Structures are given as structure tokens and as C-alpha cells.
Short mmCIF file of C-alpha atoms and ligand atoms in Angstrom, two decimals:
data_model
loop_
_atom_site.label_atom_id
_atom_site.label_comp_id
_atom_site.label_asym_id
_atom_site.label_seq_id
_atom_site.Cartn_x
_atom_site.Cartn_y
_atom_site.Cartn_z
CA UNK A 155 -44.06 11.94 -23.41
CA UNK A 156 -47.03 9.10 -22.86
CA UNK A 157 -44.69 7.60 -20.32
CA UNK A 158 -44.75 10.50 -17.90
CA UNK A 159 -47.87 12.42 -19.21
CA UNK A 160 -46.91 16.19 -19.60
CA UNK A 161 -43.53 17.41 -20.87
CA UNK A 162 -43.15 19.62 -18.22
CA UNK A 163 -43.33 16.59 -15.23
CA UNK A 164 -40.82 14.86 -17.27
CA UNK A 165 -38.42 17.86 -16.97
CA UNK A 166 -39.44 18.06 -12.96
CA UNK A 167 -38.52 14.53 -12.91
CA UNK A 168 -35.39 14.55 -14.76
CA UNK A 169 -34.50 17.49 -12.35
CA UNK A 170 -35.20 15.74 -9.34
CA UNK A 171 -33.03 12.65 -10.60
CA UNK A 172 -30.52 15.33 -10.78
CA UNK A 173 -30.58 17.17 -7.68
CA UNK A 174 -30.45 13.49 -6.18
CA UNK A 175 -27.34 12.55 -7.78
CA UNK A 176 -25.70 15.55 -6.67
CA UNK A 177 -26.67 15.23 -3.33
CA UNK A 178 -25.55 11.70 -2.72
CA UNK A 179 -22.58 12.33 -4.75
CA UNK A 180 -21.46 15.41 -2.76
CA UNK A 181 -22.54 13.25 1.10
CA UNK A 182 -20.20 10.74 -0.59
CA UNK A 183 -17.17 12.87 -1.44
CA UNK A 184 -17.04 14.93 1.72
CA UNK A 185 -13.63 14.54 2.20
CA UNK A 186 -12.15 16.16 -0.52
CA UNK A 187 -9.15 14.20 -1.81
CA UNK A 188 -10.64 10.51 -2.98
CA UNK A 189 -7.91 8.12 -2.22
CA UNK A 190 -6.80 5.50 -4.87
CA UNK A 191 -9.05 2.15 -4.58
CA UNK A 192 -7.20 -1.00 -4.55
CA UNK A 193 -8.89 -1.31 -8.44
CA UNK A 194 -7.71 1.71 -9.85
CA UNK A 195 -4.54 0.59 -10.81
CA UNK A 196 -2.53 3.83 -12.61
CA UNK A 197 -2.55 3.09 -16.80
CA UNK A 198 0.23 1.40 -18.22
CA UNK A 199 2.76 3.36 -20.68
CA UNK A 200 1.12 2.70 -23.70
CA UNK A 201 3.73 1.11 -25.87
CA UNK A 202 3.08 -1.45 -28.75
CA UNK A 203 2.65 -4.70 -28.36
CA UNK A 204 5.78 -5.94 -29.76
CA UNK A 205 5.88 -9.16 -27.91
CA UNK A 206 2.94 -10.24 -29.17
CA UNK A 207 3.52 -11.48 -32.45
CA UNK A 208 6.82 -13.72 -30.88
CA UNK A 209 6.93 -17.22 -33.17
CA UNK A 210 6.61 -19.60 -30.55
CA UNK A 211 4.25 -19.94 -26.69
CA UNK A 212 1.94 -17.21 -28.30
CA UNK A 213 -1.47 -18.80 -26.30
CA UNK A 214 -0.98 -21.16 -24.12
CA UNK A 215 -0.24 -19.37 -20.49
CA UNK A 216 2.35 -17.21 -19.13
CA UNK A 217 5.37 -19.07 -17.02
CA UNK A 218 6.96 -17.28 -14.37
CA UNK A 219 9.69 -17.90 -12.45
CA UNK A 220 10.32 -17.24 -9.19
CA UNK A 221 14.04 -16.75 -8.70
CA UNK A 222 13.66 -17.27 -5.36
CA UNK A 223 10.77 -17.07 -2.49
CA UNK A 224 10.48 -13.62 -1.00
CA UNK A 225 12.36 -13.93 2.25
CA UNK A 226 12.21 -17.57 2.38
CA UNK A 227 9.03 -17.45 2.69
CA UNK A 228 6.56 -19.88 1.24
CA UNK A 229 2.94 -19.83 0.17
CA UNK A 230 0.71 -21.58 -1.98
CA UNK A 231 1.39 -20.11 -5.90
CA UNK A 232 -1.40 -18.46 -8.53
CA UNK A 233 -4.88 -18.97 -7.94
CA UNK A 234 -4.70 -15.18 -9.64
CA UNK A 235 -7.91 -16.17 -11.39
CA UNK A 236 -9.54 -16.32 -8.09
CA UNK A 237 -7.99 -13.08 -6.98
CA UNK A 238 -8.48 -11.16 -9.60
CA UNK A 239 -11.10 -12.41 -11.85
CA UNK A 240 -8.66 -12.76 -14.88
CA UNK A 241 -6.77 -15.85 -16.03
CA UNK A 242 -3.88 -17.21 -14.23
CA UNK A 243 -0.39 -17.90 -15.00
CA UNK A 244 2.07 -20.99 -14.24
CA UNK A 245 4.31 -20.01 -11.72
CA UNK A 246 7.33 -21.86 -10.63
CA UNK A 247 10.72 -22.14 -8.84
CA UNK A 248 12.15 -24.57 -10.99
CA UNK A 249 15.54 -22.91 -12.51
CA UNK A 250 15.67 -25.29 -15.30
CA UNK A 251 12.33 -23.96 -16.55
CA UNK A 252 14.51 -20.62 -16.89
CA UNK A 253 14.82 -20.86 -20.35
CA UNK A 254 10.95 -21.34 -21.04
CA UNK A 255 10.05 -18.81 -18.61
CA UNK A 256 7.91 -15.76 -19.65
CA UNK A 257 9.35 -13.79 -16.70
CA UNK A 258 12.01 -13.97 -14.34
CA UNK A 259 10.64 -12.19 -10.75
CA UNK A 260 13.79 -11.33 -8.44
CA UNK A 261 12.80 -10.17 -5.13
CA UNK A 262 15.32 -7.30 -4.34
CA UNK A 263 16.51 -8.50 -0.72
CA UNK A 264 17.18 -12.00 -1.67
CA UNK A 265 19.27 -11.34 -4.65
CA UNK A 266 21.35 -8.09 -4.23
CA UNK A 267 24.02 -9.98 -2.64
CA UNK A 268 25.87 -9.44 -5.88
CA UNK A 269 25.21 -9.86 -9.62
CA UNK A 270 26.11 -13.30 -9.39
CA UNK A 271 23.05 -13.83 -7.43
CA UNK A 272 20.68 -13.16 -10.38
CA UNK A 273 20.36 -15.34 -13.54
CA UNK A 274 23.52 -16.45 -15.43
CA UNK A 275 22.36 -17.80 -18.93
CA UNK A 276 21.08 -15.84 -22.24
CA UNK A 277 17.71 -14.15 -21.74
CA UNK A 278 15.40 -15.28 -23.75
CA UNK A 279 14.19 -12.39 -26.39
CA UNK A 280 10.79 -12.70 -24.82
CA UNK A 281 11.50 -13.01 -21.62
CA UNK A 282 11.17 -10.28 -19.06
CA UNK A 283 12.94 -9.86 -15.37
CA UNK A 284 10.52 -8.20 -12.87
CA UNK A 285 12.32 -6.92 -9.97
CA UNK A 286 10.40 -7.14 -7.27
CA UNK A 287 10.70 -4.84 -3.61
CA UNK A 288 8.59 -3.64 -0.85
CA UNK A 289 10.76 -2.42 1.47
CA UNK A 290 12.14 1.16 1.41
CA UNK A 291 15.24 3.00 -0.20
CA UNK A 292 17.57 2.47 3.19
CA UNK A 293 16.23 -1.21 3.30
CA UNK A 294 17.05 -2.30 -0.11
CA UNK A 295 21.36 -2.05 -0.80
CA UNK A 296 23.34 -2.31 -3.94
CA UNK A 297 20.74 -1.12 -5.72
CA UNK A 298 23.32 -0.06 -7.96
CA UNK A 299 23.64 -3.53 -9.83
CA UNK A 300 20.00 -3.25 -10.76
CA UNK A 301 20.39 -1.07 -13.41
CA UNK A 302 20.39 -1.87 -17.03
CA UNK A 303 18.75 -5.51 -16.25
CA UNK A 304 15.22 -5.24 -15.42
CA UNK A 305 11.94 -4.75 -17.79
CA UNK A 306 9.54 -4.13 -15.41
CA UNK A 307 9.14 -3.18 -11.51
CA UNK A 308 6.82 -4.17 -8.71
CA UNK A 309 6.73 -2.18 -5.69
CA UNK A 310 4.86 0.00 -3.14
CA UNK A 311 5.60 2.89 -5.23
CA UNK A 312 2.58 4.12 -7.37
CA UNK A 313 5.00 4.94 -10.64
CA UNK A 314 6.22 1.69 -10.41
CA UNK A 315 5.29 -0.12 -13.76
CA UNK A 316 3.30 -2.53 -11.67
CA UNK A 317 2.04 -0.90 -8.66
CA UNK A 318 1.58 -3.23 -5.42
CA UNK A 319 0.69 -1.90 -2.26
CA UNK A 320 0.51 -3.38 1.14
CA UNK A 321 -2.61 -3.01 1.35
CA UNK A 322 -5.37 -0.41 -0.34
CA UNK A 323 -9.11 0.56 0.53
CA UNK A 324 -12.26 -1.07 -1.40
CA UNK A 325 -15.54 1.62 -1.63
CA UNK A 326 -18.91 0.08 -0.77
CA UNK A 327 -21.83 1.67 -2.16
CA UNK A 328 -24.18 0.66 0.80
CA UNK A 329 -23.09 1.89 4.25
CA UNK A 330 -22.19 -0.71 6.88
CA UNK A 331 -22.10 0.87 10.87
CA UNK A 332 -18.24 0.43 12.55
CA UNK A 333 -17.87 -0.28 15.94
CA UNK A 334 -14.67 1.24 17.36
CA UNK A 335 -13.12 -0.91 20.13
CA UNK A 336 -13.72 0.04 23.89
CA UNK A 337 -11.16 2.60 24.70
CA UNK A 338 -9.11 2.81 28.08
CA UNK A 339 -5.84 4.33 27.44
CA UNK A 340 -4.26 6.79 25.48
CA UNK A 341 -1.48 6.38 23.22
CA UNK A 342 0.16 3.42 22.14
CA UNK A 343 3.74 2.51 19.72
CA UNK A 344 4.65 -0.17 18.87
CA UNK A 345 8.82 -0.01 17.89
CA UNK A 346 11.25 -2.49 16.76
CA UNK A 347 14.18 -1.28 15.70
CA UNK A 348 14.82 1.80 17.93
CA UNK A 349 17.39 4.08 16.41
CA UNK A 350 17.63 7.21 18.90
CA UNK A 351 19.07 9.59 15.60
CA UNK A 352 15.98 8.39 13.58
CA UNK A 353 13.08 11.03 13.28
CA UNK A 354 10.58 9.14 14.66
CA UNK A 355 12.55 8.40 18.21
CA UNK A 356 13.31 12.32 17.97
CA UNK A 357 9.82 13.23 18.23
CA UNK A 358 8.50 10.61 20.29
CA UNK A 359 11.14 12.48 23.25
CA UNK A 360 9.20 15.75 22.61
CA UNK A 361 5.94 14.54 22.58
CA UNK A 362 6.39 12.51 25.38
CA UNK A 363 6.78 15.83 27.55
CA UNK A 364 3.49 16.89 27.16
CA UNK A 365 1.58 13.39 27.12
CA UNK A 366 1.75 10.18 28.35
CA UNK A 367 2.94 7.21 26.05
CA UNK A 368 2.71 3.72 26.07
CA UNK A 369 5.64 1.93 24.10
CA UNK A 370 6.28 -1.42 23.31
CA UNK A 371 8.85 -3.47 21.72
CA UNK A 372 12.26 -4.87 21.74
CA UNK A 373 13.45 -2.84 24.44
CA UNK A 374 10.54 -1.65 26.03
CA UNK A 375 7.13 -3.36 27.46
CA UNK A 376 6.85 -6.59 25.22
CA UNK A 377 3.90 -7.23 23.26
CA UNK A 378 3.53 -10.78 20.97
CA UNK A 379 2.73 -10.26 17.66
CA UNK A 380 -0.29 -12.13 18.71
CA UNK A 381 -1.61 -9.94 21.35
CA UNK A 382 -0.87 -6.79 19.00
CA UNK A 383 -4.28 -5.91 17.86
CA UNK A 384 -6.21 -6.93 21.21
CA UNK A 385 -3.85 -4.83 23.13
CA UNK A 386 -3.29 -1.72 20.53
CA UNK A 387 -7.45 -1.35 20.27
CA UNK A 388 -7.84 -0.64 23.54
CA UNK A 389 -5.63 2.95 23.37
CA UNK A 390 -7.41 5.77 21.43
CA UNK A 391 -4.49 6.50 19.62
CA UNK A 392 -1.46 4.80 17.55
CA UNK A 393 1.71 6.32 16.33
CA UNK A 394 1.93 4.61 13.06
CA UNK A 395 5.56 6.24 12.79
CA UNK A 396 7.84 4.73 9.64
CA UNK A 397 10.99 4.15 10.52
CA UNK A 398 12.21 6.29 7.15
CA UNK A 399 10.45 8.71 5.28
CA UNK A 400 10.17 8.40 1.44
CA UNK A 401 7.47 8.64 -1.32
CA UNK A 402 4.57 6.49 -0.81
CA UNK A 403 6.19 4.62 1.75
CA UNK A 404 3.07 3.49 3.91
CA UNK A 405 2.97 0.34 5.99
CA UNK A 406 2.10 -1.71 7.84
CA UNK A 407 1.87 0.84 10.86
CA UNK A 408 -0.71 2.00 9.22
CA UNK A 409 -2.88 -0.28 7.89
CA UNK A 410 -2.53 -3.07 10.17
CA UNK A 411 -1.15 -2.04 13.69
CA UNK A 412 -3.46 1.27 13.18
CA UNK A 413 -6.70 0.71 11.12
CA UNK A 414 -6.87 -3.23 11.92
CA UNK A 415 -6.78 -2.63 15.28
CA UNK A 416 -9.33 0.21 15.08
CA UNK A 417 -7.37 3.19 16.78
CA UNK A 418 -6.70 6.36 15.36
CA UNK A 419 -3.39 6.96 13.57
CA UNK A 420 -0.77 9.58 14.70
CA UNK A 421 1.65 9.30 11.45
CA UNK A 422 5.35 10.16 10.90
CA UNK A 423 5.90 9.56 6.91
CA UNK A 424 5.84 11.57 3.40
CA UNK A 425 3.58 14.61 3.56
CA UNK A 426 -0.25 14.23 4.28
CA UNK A 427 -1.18 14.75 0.67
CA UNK A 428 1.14 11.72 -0.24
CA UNK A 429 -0.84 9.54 2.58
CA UNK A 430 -4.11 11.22 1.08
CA UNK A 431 -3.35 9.35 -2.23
CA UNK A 432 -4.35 5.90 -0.24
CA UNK A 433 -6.66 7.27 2.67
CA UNK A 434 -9.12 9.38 3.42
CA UNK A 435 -8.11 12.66 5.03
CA UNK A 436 -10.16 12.66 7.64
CA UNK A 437 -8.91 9.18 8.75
CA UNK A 438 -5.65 9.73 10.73
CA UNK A 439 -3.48 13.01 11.64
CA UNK A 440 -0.06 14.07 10.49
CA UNK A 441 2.53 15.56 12.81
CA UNK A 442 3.12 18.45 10.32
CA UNK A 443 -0.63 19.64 11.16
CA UNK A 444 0.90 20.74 14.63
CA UNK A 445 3.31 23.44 14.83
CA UNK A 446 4.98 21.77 17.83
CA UNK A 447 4.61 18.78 19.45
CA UNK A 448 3.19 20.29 22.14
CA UNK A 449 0.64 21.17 20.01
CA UNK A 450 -0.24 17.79 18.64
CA UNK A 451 -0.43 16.64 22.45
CA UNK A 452 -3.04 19.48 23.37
CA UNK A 453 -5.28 18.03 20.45
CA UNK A 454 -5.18 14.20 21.17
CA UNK A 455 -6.04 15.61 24.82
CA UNK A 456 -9.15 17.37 23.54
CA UNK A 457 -10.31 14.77 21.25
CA UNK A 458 -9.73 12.51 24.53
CA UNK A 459 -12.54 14.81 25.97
CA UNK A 460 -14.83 15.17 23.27
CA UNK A 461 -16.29 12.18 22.06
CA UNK A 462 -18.13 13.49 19.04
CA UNK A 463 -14.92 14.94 17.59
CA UNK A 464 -12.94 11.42 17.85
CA UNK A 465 -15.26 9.76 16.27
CA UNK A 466 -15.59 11.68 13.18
CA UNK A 467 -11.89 9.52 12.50
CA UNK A 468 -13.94 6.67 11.79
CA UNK A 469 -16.68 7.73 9.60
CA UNK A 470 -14.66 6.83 6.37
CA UNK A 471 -15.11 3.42 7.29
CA UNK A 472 -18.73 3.33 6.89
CA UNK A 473 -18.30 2.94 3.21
CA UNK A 474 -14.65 1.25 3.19
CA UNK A 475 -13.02 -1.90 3.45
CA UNK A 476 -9.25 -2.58 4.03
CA UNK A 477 -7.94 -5.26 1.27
CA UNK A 478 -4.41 -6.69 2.40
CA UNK A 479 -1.98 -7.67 0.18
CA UNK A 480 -0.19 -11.32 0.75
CA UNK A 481 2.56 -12.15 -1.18
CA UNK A 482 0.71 -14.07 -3.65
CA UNK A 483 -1.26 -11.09 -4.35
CA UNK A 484 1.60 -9.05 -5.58
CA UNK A 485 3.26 -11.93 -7.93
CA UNK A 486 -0.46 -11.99 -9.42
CA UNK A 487 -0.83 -8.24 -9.65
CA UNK A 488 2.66 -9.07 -12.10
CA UNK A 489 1.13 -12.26 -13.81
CA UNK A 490 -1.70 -9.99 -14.96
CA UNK A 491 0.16 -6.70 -15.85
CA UNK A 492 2.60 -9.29 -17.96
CA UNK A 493 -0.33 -10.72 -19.48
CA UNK A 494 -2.22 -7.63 -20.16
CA UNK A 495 1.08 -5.48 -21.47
CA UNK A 496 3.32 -6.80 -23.78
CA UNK A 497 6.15 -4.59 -24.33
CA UNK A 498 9.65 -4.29 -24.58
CA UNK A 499 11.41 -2.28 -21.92
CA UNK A 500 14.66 -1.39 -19.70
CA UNK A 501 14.78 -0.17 -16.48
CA UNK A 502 17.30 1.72 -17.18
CA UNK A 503 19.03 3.69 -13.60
CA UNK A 504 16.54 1.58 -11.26
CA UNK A 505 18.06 2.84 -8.47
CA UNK A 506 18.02 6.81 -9.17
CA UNK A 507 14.18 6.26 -9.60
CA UNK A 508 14.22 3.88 -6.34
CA UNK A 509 15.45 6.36 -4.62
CA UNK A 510 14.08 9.68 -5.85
C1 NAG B 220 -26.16 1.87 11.87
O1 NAG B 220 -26.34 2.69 12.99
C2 NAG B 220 -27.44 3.58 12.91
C3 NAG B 220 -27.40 4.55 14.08
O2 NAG B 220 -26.98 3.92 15.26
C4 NAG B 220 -28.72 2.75 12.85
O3 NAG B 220 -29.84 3.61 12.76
C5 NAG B 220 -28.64 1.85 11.62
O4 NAG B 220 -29.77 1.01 11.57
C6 NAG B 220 -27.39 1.00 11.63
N1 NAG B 220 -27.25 0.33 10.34
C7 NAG B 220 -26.88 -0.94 10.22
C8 NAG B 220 -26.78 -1.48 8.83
O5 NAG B 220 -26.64 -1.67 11.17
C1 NAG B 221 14.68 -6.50 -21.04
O1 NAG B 221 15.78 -5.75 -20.65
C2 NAG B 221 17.01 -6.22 -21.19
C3 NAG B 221 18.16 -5.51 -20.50
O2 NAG B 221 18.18 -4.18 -20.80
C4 NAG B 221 16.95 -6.02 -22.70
O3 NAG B 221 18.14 -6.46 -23.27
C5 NAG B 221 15.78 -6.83 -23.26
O4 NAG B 221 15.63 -6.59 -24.63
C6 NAG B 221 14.50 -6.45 -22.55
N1 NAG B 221 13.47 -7.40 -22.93
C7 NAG B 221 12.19 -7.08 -23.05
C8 NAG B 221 11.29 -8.20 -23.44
O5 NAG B 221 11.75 -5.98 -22.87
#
């Protein structure tokens, strides 16, 4: 009590700690869902560590083994300790390390030609195969021939074992002011592979009826991949429309043709509360809000009249950041689940969950 003088202007103080808690904590969760940040990663099964005690390569660092690059595609390996604060691994794409390797990653799309496209020789006890897949249930074939083989999975899915997103939101504490690109159009969509039996072309034709929509792509006005973001910011509005609809299937539409390029986002996808797992609510609208798309079209006309209610689409970002996964971030989001879980495991009908 000599600290504050009197009991009683302790308890006032104590109390007014309190209500100031409470009142910064309920300005900062006005939205009511809070979306996962890219470092709450969901909790491992807990299983024990049965790998752990294996005779030989107990300390020294974890190889892993590319099967092959992701697409073709090439970029500079590990530097997982710079990413994510923890220690790295070896990575490689030599197939004669194989039998030394910690873990075998197979990117789905590469290696589902057939089963002769994955690994040939003994597995190792130790050793674990990742399968590794970002793209969505209609994307990925013969998914089939992944059963049975795998130990762990890596994909945009959050009940994969190791969960990998395309990208994910980081919270600041201290607020930071947006500035939302000059508007002069409307609506914009971007489309590349226009199926007229899909969903998303479906609704576009109704929509269209009641309001007027830019579209670009293959066969429609062209726009480099370049120019996207200069030319998308300047349209209030972007139909971040997936071209399937499945479980925590969120892309790119989203996050970079939509948030990057600071418009607001029209979405075709899983159900709202599925895209309020990643992002705020208040930070893009769902089709299924409107009961037609006539509907939809009257609001994106009002909010094109009233300033004040567009802009409340942007004041989430005041205290977020958008983190972007590369490729080398997801093969380091599996060097340090590997290193962190050591378990043994089958995948066992990878392609019932895949597409569930
Ligand atoms: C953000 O904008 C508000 C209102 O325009 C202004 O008062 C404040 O100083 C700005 N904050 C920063 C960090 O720029
Ligand atoms: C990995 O899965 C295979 C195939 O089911 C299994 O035989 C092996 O024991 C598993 N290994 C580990 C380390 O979990």
C-alpha cells in the first residue's frame, strides 16, 4: 500500500487499468469473428515422439528432398531460419541423397502422372513423404494413388497436418492510416479460364444485367500481369470469384488481385464464415448476403454513392498486414513442422479427405 498511498486509490487504479483493457480490447475486436493470423498455426496431433530416439542422424539437421521443383519452378532453398526465426534444414534435389533424406516432399501436380512417378527404393524407417498441393480438388487428378503412401500433408487446407496458406494476415498493435487508391470505375474481373457452365460465369451473366462490368482476360480486354494491380486499383470493386468452390479454398483473387490492389472484394467461394476464418468480416462481401443478384448490384451502387459506407471496407487494415506465401515459405513451414513433430503416421484415404 506505500506505493499508491491509500488502499482504496489502489483499487480505483486497478479498476481503471481494467476498464482500459476492456475498452481497447472491445475497439480492437469490433468485428466479431478474429480471423486466423499467419502465426497461429492449428496444434499438431499430439502423438509421441517415436522418431526421436532413431540410432543414427539424431542432431545434426533435417535433409529434405525435393522430389521435384513445384511446377518447374525454381527458387533459392531454406533460409527458414530467416523466415521463421527457428533453425533451418538442408534441402535438396539430389535423388541419390534419397536414402539419407529425412523427408521426401512430392508436389501433387508434378508427380500424379502415375505411381511410377514417385520414389522407387525402400523408405527409410525414418523417413517421411510430405505430399505437397495448393491447388484445389478439380485441379489435382489421380488423387487416388496417394493413398496409403504419405505421412504428412501440406496444403491450403487448415486440417492439413501442416497448414500453408497463400497468404494470411499479421495484427499490428499500433495503427498505421491506409490510403485506398483513387477510384474511377466500377467493377473489375479479372478471368482466365472462362468456363460458361462454371458458377462464377453463371452469375457474372446475372449481375451483369443490373450493373456495368469491366472484364479482362484471355478472351476479353487484355490486361499484363504487370499492369494488373495499377489497372484493378483504380475500380472500386473486384470480383475475386474462384473458379471452384471447396473448403478453405481462397486465392489469389483474393489476396492479391483484390486486397494488393486495394479494391474491395465481391467473392464467389465456400461460405462467408469459411472466408471469416482468414479475414475480417467487414473486409469484402459474399454473394450469398444478396438474395439476388440484383440485389448485390443495388448495394455496390449505393456504396458507389456513399463514401463513408465504402470506406468502412478498409478499416481492418489499419491494424493488418498481408504476409504472402512464396514457395520457399511453404517447404519451410514443412522443415519446421518435421523438426518440431516427430511422429509416425499414414495418410491413409488422402484423397477422401482432399476432397471432402
Ligand atoms: C492517420 O490519419 C488520421 C486522420 O486523418 C490522422 O489524425 C493521424 O495522424 C494519421 N496517423 C498516422 C500514423 O499517419
Ligand atoms: C510413413 O507411411 C508409410 C506408408 O504408410 C509407413 O509405412 C511408414 O511407417 C510411415 N513412416 C513414418 C515415419 O511415419
Amino acid at each position: 500500500t506505500q506505493t499508491f498511498g491509500h488502499p482504496l486509490c489502489t483499487f480505483l487504479i486497478i479498476n481503471l487499468i481494467a476498464i482500459f483493457c476492456f475498452l481497447s480490447y472491445t475497439k480492437y475486436s469490433s468485428s466479431s469473428v478474429s480471423p486466423l493470423s499467419c502465426s497461429s498455426h492449428p496444434e499438431p496431433s499430439s502423438q509421441p515422439s517415436l522418431l526421436e530416439n532413431r540410432i543414427s542422424k539424431s542432431t545434426e539437421e533435417l535433409l529434405i528432398l525435393l522430389w521435384t521443383w513445384p511446377f518447374g519452378e525454381q527458387f533459392p532453398l531454406g533460409g527458414c531460419d530467416k523466415l521463421f526465426n527457428t533453425p533451418d534444414c538442408s534441402f535438396t534435389l539430389d535423388r541419390s541423397k534419397y536414402s539419407m533424406a529425412d523427408a521426401v516432399i512430392v508436389h501433387h501436380r508434378d508427380n500424379c502422372g502415375s505411381r511410377q512417378s514417385l520414389p522407387q527404393q525402400p523408405r527409410p524407417f525414418y523417413q517421411r513423404w510430405v505430399w505437397f498441393n495448393l491447388e484445389s480438388p478439380n485441379n489435382s487428378p489421380n488423387l487416388d494413388f496417394m493413398n496409403n503412401l504419405f505421412n504428412l500433408t501440406v496444403s491450403y487446407r487448415v486440417d492439413s497436418d501442416i497448414f500453408s496458406p497463400y497468404a494470411c494476415l499479421k495484427f499490428r498493435k499500433e495503427q498505421k492510416n491506409y490510403t485506398i487508391p483513387k477510384k474511377s470505375k466500377l467493377v473489375a474481373w479479372a478471368v482466365s479460364n472462362w468456363n460458361p457452365n462454371s458458377v462464377r460465369v453463371k452469375y457474372y451473366q446475372e449481375l451483369k444485367k443490373y450493373i456495368n462490368i469491366d472484364v479482362y482476360g484471355r478472351q476479353h480486354a487484355k490486361l499484363s500481369s504487370s499492369d494488373t494491380s495499377s489497372v484493378i486499383s483504380q475500380y472500386k470493386f473486384y470480383l475475386a470469384f474462384e473458379n471452384s468452390l471447396h473448403t478453405d479454398y481462397i486465392t489469389e483473387k483474393l489476396w492479391r488481385n483484390s486486397f494488393t490492389s486495394g479494391t474491395v472484394p465481391v467473392v464467389i467461394g465456400p461460405p462467408r464464415e469459411n472466408y471469416e476464418k482468414f479475414v475480417p468480416s467487414d473486409s469484402f462481401i459474399h454473394i450469398n448476403d444478396f438474395k439476388s443478384s440484383e440485389e448485390l448490384a443495388k448495394h455496390l451502387k449505393f456504396l458507389d454513392q456513399n463514401e463513408e459506407e465504402y470506406m468502412k471496407y478498409f478499416a481492418w487494415r489499419k491494424y493488418t498486414e498481408i504476409q504472402f506465401s512464396g514457395w520457399e515459405t511453404h517447404y519451410c513451414r514443412a522443415c519446421q513442422f518435421l523438426r518440431e513433430n516427430k511422429f509416425y503416421r499414414t495418410v491413409k484415404n488422402l484423397r477422401n479427405w482432399y476432397i471432402s
